[in-house]
Amino acid sequence: GAGVSQSPSNKVTEKGKDVELRCDPISGHTALYWYRQSLGQGLEFLIYFQGNSAPDKSGLPSDRFSAERTGGSVSTLTIQRTQQEDSAVYLCASSTNAGGQPQHFGDGTRLSIL
Amino acid sequence: QKEVEQDPGPLSVPEGAIVSLNCTYSNSAFQYFMWYRQYSRKGPELLMYTYSSGNKEDGRFTAQVDKSSKYISLFIRDSQPSDSATYLCAMSGTGSARQLTFGSGTQLTVLP
């Protein structure tokens, strides 16, 4: 497709389980971002990838969160030992490069931790 | 205090009205300014993108940036019920500060 694709669109899991969220960016976009959107905190930056450079992980809230990007395209965000406060919408965005170019978002994964 | 402040609303206007949405910010390093529209259970959709100060117009939408006052605005002319959504301002700096910092969003309802 032409836009950013995220899967699954919804995920319900039990506390303590691990989850994996996937993002397929717009073709040709070298920069990829993960954000989290929750009612109390709004939209918060998590992690950013640019080409083959080391990712900027400065927004990850704890070491239970990790992400990787394979082949400069698809990215997965992994949350280990999920907690109820991890419940949120996880959004992925991509841009042509990282130098202030506009970011285009997917529709997100709605994660609910029971 | 948050880096980006945005009135959460809700804001309700009649169809055809001019809507004014605003954000203030404190970080003088911000150089790129964006407005996103977000419908319920959808991702943010880019509406306007501007660099530094000035005005930009696209159809019924006008974005204004006043860096001296650290104030940005989005105007919607001839508002339509389909404009009902949450509007998010976002901004970023240059260099290593590439992630977007968002306002909390303003919920807009345009009544037919």
PDB file of C-alpha atoms in Angstrom:
ATOM      1  CA  GLY A   1       0.000   0.000   0.000  1.00  0.00           C
ATOM      2  CA  ALA A   2       0.918   3.643  -0.224  1.00  0.00           C
ATOM      3  CA  GLY A   3       0.814   4.462   3.478  1.00  0.00           C
ATOM      4  CA  VAL A   4       2.385   3.259   6.703  1.00  0.00           C
ATOM      5  CA  SER A   5       0.984  -0.139   7.630  1.00  0.00           C
ATOM      6  CA  GLN A   6       0.798  -1.414  11.216  1.00  0.00           C
ATOM      7  CA  SER A   7      -0.255  -4.780  12.576  1.00  0.00           C
ATOM      8  CA  PRO A   8      -2.087  -5.993  14.459  1.00  0.00           C
ATOM      9  CA  SER A   9      -4.638  -3.169  14.626  1.00  0.00           C
ATOM     10  CA  ASN A  10      -5.761  -4.398  18.043  1.00  0.00           C
ATOM     11  CA  LYS A  11      -4.045  -6.559  20.638  1.00  0.00           C
ATOM     12  CA  VAL A  12      -5.404  -7.766  23.957  1.00  0.00           C
ATOM     13  CA  THR A  13      -3.064  -9.689  26.218  1.00  0.00           C
ATOM     14  CA  GLU A  14      -2.599 -10.660  29.821  1.00  0.00           C
ATOM     15  CA  LYS A  15      -0.261  -8.851  32.154  1.00  0.00           C
ATOM     16  CA  GLY A  16       3.193 -10.385  32.094  1.00  0.00           C
ATOM     17  CA  LYS A  17       3.052 -11.581  28.493  1.00  0.00           C
ATOM     18  CA  ASP A  18       5.353 -10.335  25.750  1.00  0.00           C
ATOM     19  CA  VAL A  19       3.937  -8.566  22.685  1.00  0.00           C
ATOM     20  CA  GLU A  20       5.359  -7.717  19.296  1.00  0.00           C
ATOM     21  CA  LEU A  21       4.043  -4.871  17.146  1.00  0.00           C
ATOM     22  CA  ARG A  22       4.911  -4.470  13.494  1.00  0.00           C
ATOM     23  CA  CYS A  23       5.369  -1.419  11.270  1.00  0.00           C
ATOM     24  CA  ASP A  24       5.838  -1.372   7.504  1.00  0.00           C
ATOM     25  CA  PRO A  25       6.875   2.174   6.465  1.00  0.00           C
ATOM     26  CA  ILE A  26       6.219   3.981   3.209  1.00  0.00           C
ATOM     27  CA  SER A  27       8.486   2.595   0.495  1.00  0.00           C
ATOM     28  CA  GLY A  28      11.661   4.633   0.182  1.00  0.00           C
ATOM     29  CA  HIS A  29      11.358   6.298   3.591  1.00  0.00           C
ATOM     30  CA  THR A  30      14.627   5.965   5.452  1.00  0.00           C
ATOM     31  CA  ALA A  31      13.492   7.387   8.795  1.00  0.00           C
ATOM     32  CA  LEU A  32      11.091   5.457  11.029  1.00  0.00           C
ATOM     33  CA  TYR A  33       9.629   6.511  14.377  1.00  0.00           C
ATOM     34  CA  TRP A  34       7.590   4.861  17.116  1.00  0.00           C
ATOM     35  CA  TYR A  35       5.277   6.908  19.330  1.00  0.00           C
ATOM     36  CA  ARG A  36       2.826   6.022  22.062  1.00  0.00           C
ATOM     37  CA  GLN A  37      -0.523   7.748  22.517  1.00  0.00           C
ATOM     38  CA  SER A  38      -2.366   7.454  25.799  1.00  0.00           C
ATOM     39  CA  LEU A  39      -5.146   9.483  27.410  1.00  0.00           C
ATOM     40  CA  GLY A  40      -3.095  10.965  30.179  1.00  0.00           C
ATOM     41  CA  GLN A  41       0.181  11.520  28.323  1.00  0.00           C
ATOM     42  CA  GLY A  42      -0.783  12.430  24.768  1.00  0.00           C
ATOM     43  CA  LEU A  43       1.603  11.456  21.984  1.00  0.00           C
ATOM     44  CA  GLU A  44       5.083  10.552  23.201  1.00  0.00           C
ATOM     45  CA  PHE A  45       8.194   9.682  21.224  1.00  0.00           C
ATOM     46  CA  LEU A  46       9.679   6.243  21.862  1.00  0.00           C
ATOM     47  CA  ILE A  47      12.445   5.435  19.364  1.00  0.00           C
ATOM     48  CA  TYR A  48      13.739   6.514  15.967  1.00  0.00           C
ATOM     49  CA  PHE A  49      15.681   4.758  13.198  1.00  0.00           C
ATOM     50  CA  GLN A  50      17.542   6.499  10.386  1.00  0.00           C
ATOM     51  CA  GLY A  51      19.106   4.337   7.710  1.00  0.00           C
ATOM     52  CA  ASN A  52      21.916   2.186   9.091  1.00  0.00           C
ATOM     53  CA  SER A  53      22.686   4.504  11.996  1.00  0.00           C
ATOM     54  CA  ALA A  54      22.317   3.422  15.608  1.00  0.00           C
ATOM     55  CA  PRO A  55      18.722   4.069  16.742  1.00  0.00           C
ATOM     56  CA  ASP A  56      17.815   6.903  19.104  1.00  0.00           C
ATOM     57  CA  LYS A  57      16.262   5.046  22.034  1.00  0.00           C
ATOM     58  CA  SER A  58      15.958   8.077  24.298  1.00  0.00           C
ATOM     59  CA  GLY A  59      12.151   7.864  24.554  1.00  0.00           C
ATOM     60  CA  LEU A  60      11.836   4.233  25.614  1.00  0.00           C
ATOM     61  CA  PRO A  61      10.190   4.231  29.070  1.00  0.00           C
ATOM     62  CA  SER A  62      11.918   1.126  30.436  1.00  0.00           C
ATOM     63  CA  ASP A  63      14.216  -1.724  29.454  1.00  0.00           C
ATOM     64  CA  ARG A  64      11.143  -3.871  28.833  1.00  0.00           C
ATOM     65  CA  PHE A  65      10.757  -1.972  25.567  1.00  0.00           C
ATOM     66  CA  SER A  66      12.945  -2.682  22.551  1.00  0.00           C
ATOM     67  CA  ALA A  67      12.713  -2.250  18.807  1.00  0.00           C
ATOM     68  CA  GLU A  68      14.558  -3.318  15.742  1.00  0.00           C
ATOM     69  CA  ARG A  69      14.456  -2.522  12.077  1.00  0.00           C
ATOM     70  CA  THR A  70      15.495  -5.181   9.623  1.00  0.00           C
ATOM     71  CA  GLY A  71      16.871  -4.394   6.198  1.00  0.00           C
ATOM     72  CA  GLY A  72      16.122  -0.707   6.602  1.00  0.00           C
ATOM     73  CA  SER A  73      12.398  -1.328   6.169  1.00  0.00           C
ATOM     74  CA  VAL A  74      10.037  -3.208   8.497  1.00  0.00           C
ATOM     75  CA  SER A  75      10.310  -2.509  12.218  1.00  0.00           C
ATOM     76  CA  THR A  76       9.065  -4.413  15.245  1.00  0.00           C
ATOM     77  CA  LEU A  77       8.475  -2.962  18.699  1.00  0.00           C
ATOM     78  CA  THR A  78       8.647  -5.549  21.477  1.00  0.00           C
ATOM     79  CA  ILE A  79       7.297  -5.084  24.982  1.00  0.00           C
ATOM     80  CA  GLN A  80       8.350  -7.750  27.470  1.00  0.00           C
ATOM     81  CA  ARG A  81       6.488  -8.643  30.662  1.00  0.00           C
ATOM     82  CA  THR A  82       3.669  -6.241  29.857  1.00  0.00           C
ATOM     83  CA  GLN A  83       2.143  -4.101  32.577  1.00  0.00           C
ATOM     84  CA  GLN A  84      -1.288  -2.455  32.680  1.00  0.00           C
ATOM     85  CA  GLU A  85       0.285   0.977  32.233  1.00  0.00           C
ATOM     86  CA  ASP A  86       1.542  -0.200  28.826  1.00  0.00           C
ATOM     87  CA  SER A  87      -2.039  -0.039  27.536  1.00  0.00           C
ATOM     88  CA  ALA A  88      -2.041   2.616  24.800  1.00  0.00           C
ATOM     89  CA  VAL A  89      -2.082   3.128  21.061  1.00  0.00           C
ATOM     90  CA  TYR A  90       1.336   2.529  19.532  1.00  0.00           C
ATOM     91  CA  LEU A  91       1.873   4.600  16.410  1.00  0.00           C
ATOM     92  CA  CYS A  92       4.543   4.272  13.770  1.00  0.00           C
ATOM     93  CA  ALA A  93       5.589   7.076  11.417  1.00  0.00           C
ATOM     94  CA  SER A  94       8.053   7.361   8.557  1.00  0.00           C
ATOM     95  CA  SER A  95       9.660  10.177   6.574  1.00  0.00           C
ATOM     96  CA  THR A  96      11.978  10.529   3.609  1.00  0.00           C
ATOM     97  CA  ASN A  97      14.845  11.417   5.950  1.00  0.00           C
ATOM     98  CA  ALA A  98      15.174  12.716   9.466  1.00  0.00           C
ATOM     99  CA  GLY A  99      16.083  16.325   8.760  1.00  0.00           C
ATOM    100  CA  GLY A 100      12.760  17.904   9.702  1.00  0.00           C
ATOM    101  CA  GLN A 101      10.813  16.221   6.927  1.00  0.00           C
ATOM    102  CA  PRO A 102       7.109  15.654   7.602  1.00  0.00           C
ATOM    103  CA  GLN A 103       6.264  12.351   9.240  1.00  0.00           C
ATOM    104  CA  HIS A 104       3.397  10.201   8.011  1.00  0.00           C
ATOM    105  CA  PHE A 105       1.619   7.967  10.467  1.00  0.00           C
ATOM    106  CA  GLY A 106      -0.042   4.579  10.390  1.00  0.00           C
ATOM    107  CA  ASP A 107      -3.336   3.904  12.177  1.00  0.00           C
ATOM    108  CA  GLY A 108      -1.588   2.337  15.146  1.00  0.00           C
ATOM    109  CA  THR A 109      -1.923  -0.780  17.260  1.00  0.00           C
ATOM    110  CA  ARG A 110      -4.374  -0.512  20.155  1.00  0.00           C
ATOM    111  CA  LEU A 111      -2.819  -2.494  22.984  1.00  0.00           C
ATOM    112  CA  SER A 112      -4.878  -3.508  25.999  1.00  0.00           C
ATOM    113  CA  ILE A 113      -3.279  -5.263  28.958  1.00  0.00           C
ATOM    114  CA  LEU A 114      -5.707  -7.160  31.154  1.00  0.00           C
TER     115      LEU A 114
ATOM    116  CA  GLN B   1       5.331  22.959  32.253  1.00  0.00           C
ATOM    117  CA  LYS B   2       5.021  21.124  28.932  1.00  0.00           C
ATOM    118  CA  GLU B   3       7.171  22.181  25.964  1.00  0.00           C
ATOM    119  CA  VAL B   4       4.045  22.548  23.812  1.00  0.00           C
ATOM    120  CA  GLU B   5       0.748  23.825  25.184  1.00  0.00           C
ATOM    121  CA  GLN B   6      -2.544  23.388  23.351  1.00  0.00           C
ATOM    122  CA  ASP B   7      -6.062  24.116  24.547  1.00  0.00           C
ATOM    123  CA  PRO B   8      -7.794  20.716  24.628  1.00  0.00           C
ATOM    124  CA  GLY B   9     -11.259  22.165  24.041  1.00  0.00           C
ATOM    125  CA  PRO B  10     -13.705  20.737  23.251  1.00  0.00           C
ATOM    126  CA  LEU B  11     -14.538  23.355  20.638  1.00  0.00           C
ATOM    127  CA  SER B  12     -17.942  23.339  18.974  1.00  0.00           C
ATOM    128  CA  VAL B  13     -18.810  25.620  16.026  1.00  0.00           C
ATOM    129  CA  PRO B  14     -21.613  25.867  13.458  1.00  0.00           C
ATOM    130  CA  GLU B  15     -20.988  24.782   9.878  1.00  0.00           C
ATOM    131  CA  GLY B  16     -19.402  27.552   7.829  1.00  0.00           C
ATOM    132  CA  ALA B  17     -17.637  29.184  10.776  1.00  0.00           C
ATOM    133  CA  ILE B  18     -13.973  30.138  10.816  1.00  0.00           C
ATOM    134  CA  VAL B  19     -12.061  28.007  13.305  1.00  0.00           C
ATOM    135  CA  SER B  20      -8.881  29.151  15.021  1.00  0.00           C
ATOM    136  CA  LEU B  21      -6.645  26.582  16.735  1.00  0.00           C
ATOM    137  CA  ASN B  22      -3.499  27.578  18.587  1.00  0.00           C
ATOM    138  CA  CYS B  23      -0.391  26.263  20.276  1.00  0.00           C
ATOM    139  CA  THR B  24       2.362  27.905  22.252  1.00  0.00           C
ATOM    140  CA  TYR B  25       5.786  26.456  22.857  1.00  0.00           C
ATOM    141  CA  SER B  26       8.816  27.142  24.982  1.00  0.00           C
ATOM    142  CA  ASN B  27      11.722  25.514  23.109  1.00  0.00           C
ATOM    143  CA  SER B  28      13.353  28.076  20.804  1.00  0.00           C
ATOM    144  CA  ALA B  29      15.134  25.220  18.960  1.00  0.00           C
ATOM    145  CA  PHE B  30      11.908  24.209  17.216  1.00  0.00           C
ATOM    146  CA  GLN B  31      12.127  25.047  13.506  1.00  0.00           C
ATOM    147  CA  TYR B  32       9.566  22.773  11.840  1.00  0.00           C
ATOM    148  CA  PHE B  33       5.881  23.108  12.634  1.00  0.00           C
ATOM    149  CA  MET B  34       3.080  20.777  11.671  1.00  0.00           C
ATOM    150  CA  TRP B  35      -0.638  20.356  12.125  1.00  0.00           C
ATOM    151  CA  TYR B  36      -2.198  16.922  12.122  1.00  0.00           C
ATOM    152  CA  ARG B  37      -5.845  15.916  12.052  1.00  0.00           C
ATOM    153  CA  GLN B  38      -6.854  12.730  13.848  1.00  0.00           C
ATOM    154  CA  TYR B  39     -10.192  11.008  13.455  1.00  0.00           C
ATOM    155  CA  SER B  40     -11.375   8.549  16.058  1.00  0.00           C
ATOM    156  CA  ARG B  41      -9.448   5.242  15.954  1.00  0.00           C
ATOM    157  CA  LYS B  42      -7.213   6.508  13.144  1.00  0.00           C
ATOM    158  CA  GLY B  43      -3.621   7.714  13.006  1.00  0.00           C
ATOM    159  CA  PRO B  44      -2.705  11.416  12.749  1.00  0.00           C
ATOM    160  CA  GLU B  45      -3.017  12.761   9.195  1.00  0.00           C
ATOM    161  CA  LEU B  46      -0.653  15.532   8.126  1.00  0.00           C
ATOM    162  CA  LEU B  47      -2.517  18.730   7.235  1.00  0.00           C
ATOM    163  CA  MET B  48       0.072  21.472   7.163  1.00  0.00           C
ATOM    164  CA  TYR B  49       3.866  21.631   7.345  1.00  0.00           C
ATOM    165  CA  THR B  50       5.861  24.830   7.676  1.00  0.00           C
ATOM    166  CA  TYR B  51       9.457  25.760   8.311  1.00  0.00           C
ATOM    167  CA  SER B  52      10.327  28.758  10.505  1.00  0.00           C
ATOM    168  CA  SER B  53       8.053  31.812  10.631  1.00  0.00           C
ATOM    169  CA  GLY B  54       5.377  32.864   8.168  1.00  0.00           C
ATOM    170  CA  ASN B  55       2.059  31.838   6.688  1.00  0.00           C
ATOM    171  CA  LYS B  56       1.090  28.909   4.511  1.00  0.00           C
ATOM    172  CA  GLU B  57      -2.254  28.369   2.837  1.00  0.00           C
ATOM    173  CA  ASP B  58      -3.726  25.176   1.429  1.00  0.00           C
ATOM    174  CA  GLY B  59      -7.353  25.317   0.372  1.00  0.00           C
ATOM    175  CA  ARG B  60      -9.489  26.120   3.405  1.00  0.00           C
ATOM    176  CA  PHE B  61      -6.528  25.776   5.787  1.00  0.00           C
ATOM    177  CA  THR B  62      -4.002  28.455   6.759  1.00  0.00           C
ATOM    178  CA  ALA B  63      -1.085  27.848   9.096  1.00  0.00           C
ATOM    179  CA  GLN B  64       0.724  30.711  10.800  1.00  0.00           C
ATOM    180  CA  VAL B  65       3.986  30.591  12.719  1.00  0.00           C
ATOM    181  CA  ASP B  66       5.259  33.446  14.880  1.00  0.00           C
ATOM    182  CA  LYS B  67       8.615  32.371  16.251  1.00  0.00           C
ATOM    183  CA  SER B  68       9.171  35.649  18.084  1.00  0.00           C
ATOM    184  CA  SER B  69       6.093  34.910  20.202  1.00  0.00           C
ATOM    185  CA  LYS B  70       6.526  31.116  20.101  1.00  0.00           C
ATOM    186  CA  TYR B  71       2.965  30.826  18.858  1.00  0.00           C
ATOM    187  CA  ILE B  72       1.446  28.853  15.988  1.00  0.00           C
ATOM    188  CA  SER B  73      -2.074  28.839  14.616  1.00  0.00           C
ATOM    189  CA  LEU B  74      -4.252  26.886  12.249  1.00  0.00           C
ATOM    190  CA  PHE B  75      -7.273  28.551  10.662  1.00  0.00           C
ATOM    191  CA  ILE B  76     -10.048  26.591   8.999  1.00  0.00           C
ATOM    192  CA  ARG B  77     -12.365  28.584   6.754  1.00  0.00           C
ATOM    193  CA  ASP B  78     -15.893  27.507   5.831  1.00  0.00           C
ATOM    194  CA  SER B  79     -15.747  24.671   8.328  1.00  0.00           C
ATOM    195  CA  GLN B  80     -17.581  21.460   7.460  1.00  0.00           C
ATOM    196  CA  PRO B  81     -18.968  18.631   9.619  1.00  0.00           C
ATOM    197  CA  SER B  82     -16.255  16.430   8.082  1.00  0.00           C
ATOM    198  CA  ASP B  83     -13.680  18.678   9.807  1.00  0.00           C
ATOM    199  CA  SER B  84     -14.864  17.302  13.161  1.00  0.00           C
ATOM    200  CA  ALA B  85     -11.765  15.631  14.600  1.00  0.00           C
ATOM    201  CA  THR B  86      -8.910  16.180  17.021  1.00  0.00           C
ATOM    202  CA  TYR B  87      -6.268  18.602  15.787  1.00  0.00           C
ATOM    203  CA  LEU B  88      -2.704  18.149  16.985  1.00  0.00           C
ATOM    204  CA  CYS B  89       0.101  20.633  16.636  1.00  0.00           C
ATOM    205  CA  ALA B  90       3.605  19.160  16.420  1.00  0.00           C
ATOM    206  CA  MET B  91       7.080  20.569  16.091  1.00  0.00           C
ATOM    207  CA  SER B  92      10.692  19.509  15.830  1.00  0.00           C
ATOM    208  CA  GLY B  93      14.138  20.972  15.846  1.00  0.00           C
ATOM    209  CA  THR B  94      17.185  20.407  13.681  1.00  0.00           C
ATOM    210  CA  GLY B  95      20.244  18.318  14.286  1.00  0.00           C
ATOM    211  CA  SER B  96      19.680  15.405  16.624  1.00  0.00           C
ATOM    212  CA  ALA B  97      16.252  16.602  17.860  1.00  0.00           C
ATOM    213  CA  ARG B  98      14.284  14.976  15.064  1.00  0.00           C
ATOM    214  CA  GLN B  99      11.357  13.477  16.893  1.00  0.00           C
ATOM    215  CA  LEU B 100       8.100  15.399  17.010  1.00  0.00           C
ATOM    216  CA  THR B 101       6.875  17.037  20.185  1.00  0.00           C
ATOM    217  CA  PHE B 102       3.098  17.192  20.187  1.00  0.00           C
ATOM    218  CA  GLY B 103       0.479  19.355  21.806  1.00  0.00           C
ATOM    219  CA  SER B 104      -2.264  17.545  23.662  1.00  0.00           C
ATOM    220  CA  GLY B 105      -4.760  18.070  20.823  1.00  0.00           C
ATOM    221  CA  THR B 106      -7.950  20.128  20.433  1.00  0.00           C
ATOM    222  CA  GLN B 107     -11.209  18.278  19.891  1.00  0.00           C
ATOM    223  CA  LEU B 108     -13.321  20.107  17.283  1.00  0.00           C
ATOM    224  CA  THR B 109     -16.961  19.494  16.434  1.00  0.00           C
ATOM    225  CA  VAL B 110     -18.578  21.273  13.489  1.00  0.00           C
ATOM    226  CA  LEU B 111     -22.344  21.199  13.803  1.00  0.00           C
ATOM    227  CA  PRO B 112     -24.455  20.935  10.620  1.00  0.00           C
TER     228      PRO B 112
END
